[in-house]
């Protein structure tokens, strides 16, 4: 005597479910890709490349070495190199600095001077960088065009202990500004790869059902 199978034991039912899920996943991926193309994200990362003392401990204690900058004595000299990187898919324009306000970073020590500002790749314009008029530990980066994939490096001589550099003023409109220290942001390629893995999983289940289905 034949016994009718329950609906959930039917290979055709599960084949329909998996096919539907795959179609939904493909549609969601297509919608996501279209949305990203229409509204590309602007991102600006910052990273402390160097934060090193100029004196070793023995020299600092004995006073055997001295550093001056423009006639100013520096008792605990350090060199800090700060990098800004436009990691988004569009340029960041000067008009996106709200009310022409600058980006500001707290270096954790009194800034003695700006030693240099460079931009790469060649052809990019380096923004103006100066010590903040209110706090000697803060530097201000003036509104400027930051092209896609442009990196700006600013080097400072500071007087004080080694502290973490932090962004204390972020006036950019529609731009995600974040520290890149130890951070890994998932790329579009890795996101697509993750979706493809899911699709492959469902595809494997679908193939398995076709094999075992009577």
Coordinates of C-alpha atoms in Angstrom, one line a residue:
X1 CA 0.0 0.0 0.0
X2 CA 1.3 3.4 -0.9
X3 CA 1.4 6.1 1.7
X4 CA 1.1 9.7 0.6
X5 CA 4.1 11.8 1.5
X6 CA 3.7 14.9 3.6
X7 CA 4.0 18.2 1.7
X8 CA 7.3 19.0 3.5
X9 CA 8.8 15.7 2.3
X10 CA 8.3 16.5 -1.3
X11 CA 11.4 17.2 -3.3
X12 CA 9.4 19.5 -5.6
X13 CA 8.3 21.6 -2.7
X14 CA 11.9 22.2 -1.5
X15 CA 13.1 22.7 -5.0
X16 CA 10.5 25.5 -5.3
X17 CA 11.6 27.0 -2.0
X18 CA 15.3 27.0 -2.8
X19 CA 14.7 28.4 -6.4
X20 CA 12.6 31.2 -4.9
X21 CA 15.4 32.0 -2.3
X22 CA 18.0 32.1 -5.0
X23 CA 15.9 34.5 -7.1
X24 CA 15.3 36.8 -4.2
X25 CA 19.0 36.8 -3.3
X26 CA 20.0 37.7 -6.9
X27 CA 17.3 40.4 -7.0
X28 CA 18.6 41.9 -3.8
X29 CA 22.2 41.8 -5.0
X30 CA 21.2 43.6 -8.2
X31 CA 19.2 46.2 -6.3
X32 CA 22.2 46.8 -4.0
X33 CA 24.6 47.2 -6.9
X34 CA 22.3 49.7 -8.6
X35 CA 21.9 51.7 -5.4
X36 CA 25.6 51.9 -4.8
X37 CA 26.2 53.0 -8.4
X38 CA 23.6 55.7 -8.1
X39 CA 24.7 56.9 -4.6
X40 CA 28.5 56.3 -4.3
X41 CA 29.7 56.6 -0.7
X42 CA 32.3 59.2 0.2
X43 CA 34.8 58.1 2.8
X44 CA 37.8 59.8 4.4
X45 CA 40.2 57.8 6.6
X46 CA 42.9 59.1 8.8
X47 CA 45.9 57.2 10.2
X48 CA 48.9 58.1 12.4
X49 CA 51.9 56.8 10.5
X50 CA 54.5 58.0 12.9
X51 CA 54.4 59.1 16.5
X52 CA 58.0 58.8 17.7
X53 CA 60.2 60.7 20.2
X54 CA 63.4 62.3 18.9
X55 CA 65.3 61.5 22.2
X56 CA 66.0 58.2 23.7
X57 CA 65.3 58.0 27.5
X58 CA 68.9 58.5 28.5
X59 CA 69.3 61.7 26.5
X60 CA 66.0 63.0 27.8
X61 CA 67.1 62.5 31.4
X62 CA 70.6 63.9 31.1
X63 CA 69.8 66.8 28.8
X64 CA 72.8 65.8 26.6
X65 CA 70.8 66.8 23.5
X66 CA 68.6 69.8 22.9
X67 CA 66.1 70.7 20.1
X68 CA 65.0 74.1 19.2
X69 CA 62.5 75.2 16.5
X70 CA 62.5 78.8 15.3
X71 CA 64.2 79.8 18.6
X72 CA 61.8 77.8 20.7
X73 CA 63.3 75.1 23.0
X74 CA 61.5 71.7 22.8
X75 CA 61.9 69.6 25.9
X76 CA 60.1 66.5 24.8
X77 CA 60.3 66.6 21.0
X78 CA 58.2 64.1 19.0
X79 CA 57.5 63.7 15.3
X80 CA 53.9 62.9 14.3
X81 CA 53.0 62.0 10.7
X82 CA 49.3 62.1 10.0
X83 CA 47.8 60.7 6.8
X84 CA 44.4 61.5 5.3
X85 CA 43.1 59.1 2.6
X86 CA 40.0 59.5 0.3
X87 CA 39.0 55.8 0.2
X88 CA 35.6 56.5 -1.4
X89 CA 34.5 56.3 -5.0
X90 CA 34.1 60.1 -5.5
X91 CA 36.0 63.3 -4.9
X92 CA 35.4 65.2 -1.7
X93 CA 35.1 68.9 -2.7
X94 CA 35.8 72.0 -0.7
X95 CA 32.1 72.9 -0.8
X96 CA 31.4 69.8 1.4
X97 CA 33.1 71.5 4.3
X98 CA 30.1 73.0 6.2
X99 CA 30.5 76.8 6.6
X100 CA 34.1 76.5 5.3
X101 CA 35.0 75.0 8.7
X102 CA 38.3 73.0 8.8
X103 CA 38.9 69.4 9.8
X104 CA 40.6 69.4 13.3
X105 CA 42.8 66.8 14.9
X106 CA 44.1 66.7 18.5
X107 CA 47.7 65.4 18.4
X108 CA 47.9 65.0 22.2
X109 CA 50.8 67.3 22.6
X110 CA 51.6 71.0 21.9
X111 CA 52.4 71.5 18.3
X112 CA 55.7 73.3 17.8
X113 CA 55.5 73.5 14.0
X114 CA 54.2 72.0 10.7
X115 CA 57.3 70.4 9.1
X116 CA 55.7 69.5 5.8
X117 CA 52.6 68.6 3.9
X118 CA 52.6 66.3 0.8
X119 CA 50.0 64.8 -1.5
X120 CA 50.0 61.7 -3.7
X121 CA 49.6 60.7 -6.4
X122 CA 51.2 63.6 -8.3
X123 CA 48.9 66.3 -9.4
X124 CA 46.8 66.4 -6.2
X125 CA 46.6 69.7 -4.3
X126 CA 47.7 69.5 -0.7
X127 CA 45.4 71.4 1.7
X128 CA 46.6 74.2 4.0
X129 CA 47.5 72.9 7.5
X130 CA 48.0 75.1 10.5
X131 CA 48.0 75.0 14.3
X132 CA 44.6 75.9 15.8
X133 CA 44.3 79.4 17.2
X134 CA 42.5 78.1 20.3
X135 CA 44.3 75.0 21.4
X136 CA 48.1 74.4 20.8
X137 CA 47.5 70.6 20.7
X138 CA 45.1 70.9 17.7
X139 CA 45.8 71.2 14.0
X140 CA 43.3 72.5 11.4
X141 CA 43.1 71.3 7.8
X142 CA 41.5 73.9 5.6
X143 CA 38.7 73.1 3.1
X144 CA 40.2 71.7 -0.1
X145 CA 39.5 69.3 -2.9
X146 CA 40.5 65.7 -1.9
X147 CA 40.4 63.7 -5.0
X148 CA 39.4 60.0 -5.2
X149 CA 42.3 57.9 -3.9
X150 CA 44.3 61.0 -2.9
X151 CA 46.5 60.7 0.2
X152 CA 47.7 63.7 2.1
X153 CA 50.5 63.4 4.7
X154 CA 51.3 66.1 7.2
X155 CA 54.3 66.0 9.5
X156 CA 54.5 67.8 12.8
X157 CA 57.0 68.6 15.5
X158 CA 55.3 68.4 18.9
X159 CA 56.4 68.8 22.5
X160 CA 54.9 66.3 24.9
X161 CA 54.1 62.7 25.5
X162 CA 52.9 60.2 22.9
X163 CA 49.1 60.2 22.9
X164 CA 46.6 58.9 20.4
X165 CA 45.6 61.3 17.6
X166 CA 41.9 62.0 17.4
X167 CA 39.5 63.9 15.1
X168 CA 37.8 66.6 17.2
X169 CA 36.0 68.4 14.4
X170 CA 34.4 66.8 11.4
X171 CA 32.5 69.4 9.3
X172 CA 32.2 67.3 6.1
X173 CA 28.8 66.8 4.6
X174 CA 27.8 63.3 3.5
X175 CA 31.3 62.0 4.2
X176 CA 32.2 59.1 6.5
X177 CA 35.3 60.2 8.5
X178 CA 36.9 57.5 10.6
X179 CA 40.2 56.3 12.0
X180 CA 41.9 53.6 10.0
X181 CA 44.0 52.3 12.9
X182 CA 43.4 48.5 13.0
X183 CA 40.2 48.8 10.9
X184 CA 39.4 46.8 7.9
X185 CA 36.4 48.0 5.9
X186 CA 34.7 45.3 3.8
X187 CA 35.1 46.0 0.1
X188 CA 32.4 45.7 -2.5
X189 CA 34.3 42.7 -3.9
X190 CA 34.3 40.9 -0.6
X191 CA 30.6 41.6 -0.1
X192 CA 29.8 40.2 -3.6
X193 CA 32.0 37.2 -2.8
X194 CA 29.9 36.5 0.3
X195 CA 26.7 36.6 -1.6
X196 CA 28.1 34.3 -4.2
X197 CA 29.0 31.8 -1.5
X198 CA 25.4 31.9 -0.2
X199 CA 24.1 31.4 -3.8
X200 CA 26.5 28.5 -4.3
X201 CA 25.2 26.9 -1.1
X202 CA 21.6 27.1 -2.3
X203 CA 22.7 25.9 -5.7
X204 CA 24.3 22.9 -4.2
X205 CA 21.2 22.1 -2.2
X206 CA 19.1 22.4 -5.4
X207 CA 21.4 20.0 -7.2
X208 CA 21.2 17.6 -4.3
X209 CA 17.5 17.6 -4.4
X210 CA 17.4 16.9 -8.1
X211 CA 19.7 13.8 -7.5
X212 CA 17.6 12.4 -4.6
X213 CA 14.2 13.2 -5.9
X214 CA 12.4 10.0 -7.1

